[in-house]
XYZ file of C-alpha atoms in Angstrom:
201
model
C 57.937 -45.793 167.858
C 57.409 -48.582 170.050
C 59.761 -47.590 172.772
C 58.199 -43.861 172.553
C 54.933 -44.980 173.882
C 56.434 -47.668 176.197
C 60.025 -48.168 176.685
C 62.011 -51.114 175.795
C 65.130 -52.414 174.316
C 64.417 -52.340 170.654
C 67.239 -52.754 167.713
C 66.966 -50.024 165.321
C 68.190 -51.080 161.948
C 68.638 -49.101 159.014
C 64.906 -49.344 157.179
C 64.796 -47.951 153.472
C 61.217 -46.956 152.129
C 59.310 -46.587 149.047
C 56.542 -44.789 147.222
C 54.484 -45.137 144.449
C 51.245 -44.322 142.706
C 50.008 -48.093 141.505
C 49.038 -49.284 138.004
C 46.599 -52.294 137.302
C 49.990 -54.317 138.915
C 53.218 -53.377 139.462
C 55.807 -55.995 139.824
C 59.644 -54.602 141.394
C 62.472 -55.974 143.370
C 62.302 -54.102 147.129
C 64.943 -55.656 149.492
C 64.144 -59.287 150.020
C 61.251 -58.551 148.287
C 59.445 -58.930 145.327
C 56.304 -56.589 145.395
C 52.668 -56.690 143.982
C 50.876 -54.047 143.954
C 47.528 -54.219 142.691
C 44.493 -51.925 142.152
C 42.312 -55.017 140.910
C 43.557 -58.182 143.562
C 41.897 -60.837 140.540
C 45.074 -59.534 138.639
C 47.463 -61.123 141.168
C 47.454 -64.764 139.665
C 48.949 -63.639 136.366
C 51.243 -61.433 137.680
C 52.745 -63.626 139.838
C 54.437 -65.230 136.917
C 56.648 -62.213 137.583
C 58.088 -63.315 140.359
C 60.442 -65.608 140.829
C 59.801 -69.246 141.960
C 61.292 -69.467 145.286
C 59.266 -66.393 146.904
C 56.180 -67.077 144.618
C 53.385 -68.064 147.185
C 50.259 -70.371 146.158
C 47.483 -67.704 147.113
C 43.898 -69.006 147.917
C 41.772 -67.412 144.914
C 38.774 -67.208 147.406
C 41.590 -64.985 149.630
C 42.021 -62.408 146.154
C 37.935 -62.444 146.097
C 37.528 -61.323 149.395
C 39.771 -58.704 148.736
C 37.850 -57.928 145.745
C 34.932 -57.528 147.076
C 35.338 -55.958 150.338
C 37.624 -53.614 149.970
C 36.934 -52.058 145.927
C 38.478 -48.670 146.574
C 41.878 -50.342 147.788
C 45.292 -51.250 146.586
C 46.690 -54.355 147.724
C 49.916 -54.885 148.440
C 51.714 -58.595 148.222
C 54.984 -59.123 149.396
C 56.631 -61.991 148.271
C 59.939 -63.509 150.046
C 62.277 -66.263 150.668
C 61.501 -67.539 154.431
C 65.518 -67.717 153.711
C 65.973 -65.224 153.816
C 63.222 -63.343 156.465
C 65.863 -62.207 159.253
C 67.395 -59.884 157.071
C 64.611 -58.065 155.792
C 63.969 -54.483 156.636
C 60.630 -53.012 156.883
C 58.670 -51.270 153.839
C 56.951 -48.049 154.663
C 54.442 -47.210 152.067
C 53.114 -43.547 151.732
C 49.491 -43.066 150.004
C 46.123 -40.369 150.090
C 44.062 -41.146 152.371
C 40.571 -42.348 151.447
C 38.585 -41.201 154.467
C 41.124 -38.280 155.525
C 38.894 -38.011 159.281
C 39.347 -41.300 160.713
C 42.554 -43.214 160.778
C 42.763 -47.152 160.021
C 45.409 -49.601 160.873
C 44.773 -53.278 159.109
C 43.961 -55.932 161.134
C 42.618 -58.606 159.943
C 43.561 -61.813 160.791
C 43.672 -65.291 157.715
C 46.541 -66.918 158.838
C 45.402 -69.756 157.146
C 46.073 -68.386 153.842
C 42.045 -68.082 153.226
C 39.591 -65.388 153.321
C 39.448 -64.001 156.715
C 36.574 -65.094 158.582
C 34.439 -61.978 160.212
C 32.587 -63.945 162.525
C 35.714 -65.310 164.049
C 37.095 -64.027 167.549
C 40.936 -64.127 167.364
C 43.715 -63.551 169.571
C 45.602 -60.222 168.948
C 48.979 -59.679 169.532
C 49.829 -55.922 168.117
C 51.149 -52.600 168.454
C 49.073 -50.212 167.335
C 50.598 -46.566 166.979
C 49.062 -43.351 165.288
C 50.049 -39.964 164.300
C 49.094 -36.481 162.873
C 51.137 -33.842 161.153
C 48.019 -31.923 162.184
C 48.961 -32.476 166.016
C 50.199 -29.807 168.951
C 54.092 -29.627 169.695
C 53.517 -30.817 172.685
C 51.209 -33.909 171.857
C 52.263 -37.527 171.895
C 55.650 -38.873 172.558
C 58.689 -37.793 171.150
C 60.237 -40.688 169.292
C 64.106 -40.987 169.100
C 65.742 -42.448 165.769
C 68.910 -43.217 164.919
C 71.258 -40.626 163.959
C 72.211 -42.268 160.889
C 69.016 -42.497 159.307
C 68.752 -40.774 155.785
C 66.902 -37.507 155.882
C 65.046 -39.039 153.137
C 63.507 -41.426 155.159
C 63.454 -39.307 158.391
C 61.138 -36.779 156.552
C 58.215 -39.154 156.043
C 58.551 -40.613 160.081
C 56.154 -38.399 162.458
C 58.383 -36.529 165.372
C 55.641 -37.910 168.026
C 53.155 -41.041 168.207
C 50.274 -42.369 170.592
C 49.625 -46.126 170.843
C 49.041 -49.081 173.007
C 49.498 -52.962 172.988
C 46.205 -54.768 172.339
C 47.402 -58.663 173.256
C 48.664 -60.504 176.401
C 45.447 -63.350 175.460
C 43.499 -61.035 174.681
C 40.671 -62.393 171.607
C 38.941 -59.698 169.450
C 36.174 -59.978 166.805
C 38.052 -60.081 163.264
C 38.428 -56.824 162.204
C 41.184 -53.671 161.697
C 41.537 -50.886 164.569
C 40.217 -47.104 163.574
C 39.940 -43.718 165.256
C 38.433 -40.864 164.206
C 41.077 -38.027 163.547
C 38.847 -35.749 166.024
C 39.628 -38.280 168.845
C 43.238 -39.197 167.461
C 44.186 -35.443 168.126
C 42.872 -35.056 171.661
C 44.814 -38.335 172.362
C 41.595 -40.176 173.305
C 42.849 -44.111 172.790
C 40.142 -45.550 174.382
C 38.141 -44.218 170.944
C 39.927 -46.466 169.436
C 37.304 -49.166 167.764
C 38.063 -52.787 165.899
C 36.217 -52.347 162.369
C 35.085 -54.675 159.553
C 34.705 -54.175 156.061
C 31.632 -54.015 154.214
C 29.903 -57.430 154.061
C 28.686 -57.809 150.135
């Protein structure tokens, strides 16, 4: 998708996908992966116990909180891996309803020091952000190529065209995801696009 909106040598390995509609916490075995996903993030800690000991991270409880409370209508996702065995790992493409189906948002926010993500913190960005629309013209976007041995089973939930551009190059932005509206998504309007924060409690 990169190379649609800007061309460049990029491998394309075989990705496989999944789906799901989440319980309180689901625990299952994805690739190098073992996955979390959570409706309630306070549930994490005892599910962990799940997983097993050499991909089982030590999460900062004030990290699951913040989730908690800023983002109550969410499932959280935590994928837990051998740095072992990182270079093999293929990506995981998750497919869900939307909650606001007018405005698009792509997560953002930046804790890499395993805390709560601070929103008054400007921090360096280094990201591709790319969009699409099943609601979109034939002739908007850019056609993206994939590999001709990719399962129809995964080529059916890939768009046929994205938009996008490369926030980074030392670039610093306030803490906070990217969002469009799907108004300004459609008439290919980037420069709509915004850096957003959740709700402050």
């Amino acid at each position: 998708m990169v190379a649609a909106v800007r061309p460049i040598a990029v491998a394309a390995d075989e990705i496989t996908w999944m789906s799901g509609e989440p319980e309180s916490v689901q625990v299952f075995e994805h690739d190098i992966y073992t996955v979390l996903l959570a409706t309630d993030p306070t549930a994490i800690p005892a599910a962990l116990q799940q997983v097993p000991s050499h991909r089982r991270p030590d999460l900062d409880p004030d990290l699951l909180r913040f989730y908690t409370d800023h983002f109550p209508d969410h499932t959280i996702a935590v994928c837990c891996f051998d740095n072992a065995d990182a270079q093999r790992a293929k990506p995981l493409l998750l497919w869900y309803p939307p909650l606001d189906p007018d405005r698009l948002t792509v997560p953002a926010l930046d804790s890499h020091t395993g805390a709560a993500p601070d929103l008054d913190a400007v921090v360096p960005v280094d990201h591709w952000v790319l969009l699409s629309t099943d609601q979109a013209p034939s002739d908007w976007g850019e056609s993206v190529d994939y590999p001709e041995n990719m399962r129809h089973s995964l080529r059916s939930f890939l768009p046929a065209a994205v938009v996008g551009q490369y926030y980074g190059g030392g670039d610093a932005l306030l803490n906070g995801d990217f969002t469009i509206s799907h108004s300004d998504l459609l008439a290919g309007d980037l420069d709509r696009v915004e850096r957003c924060q959740p709700t402050r409690r």
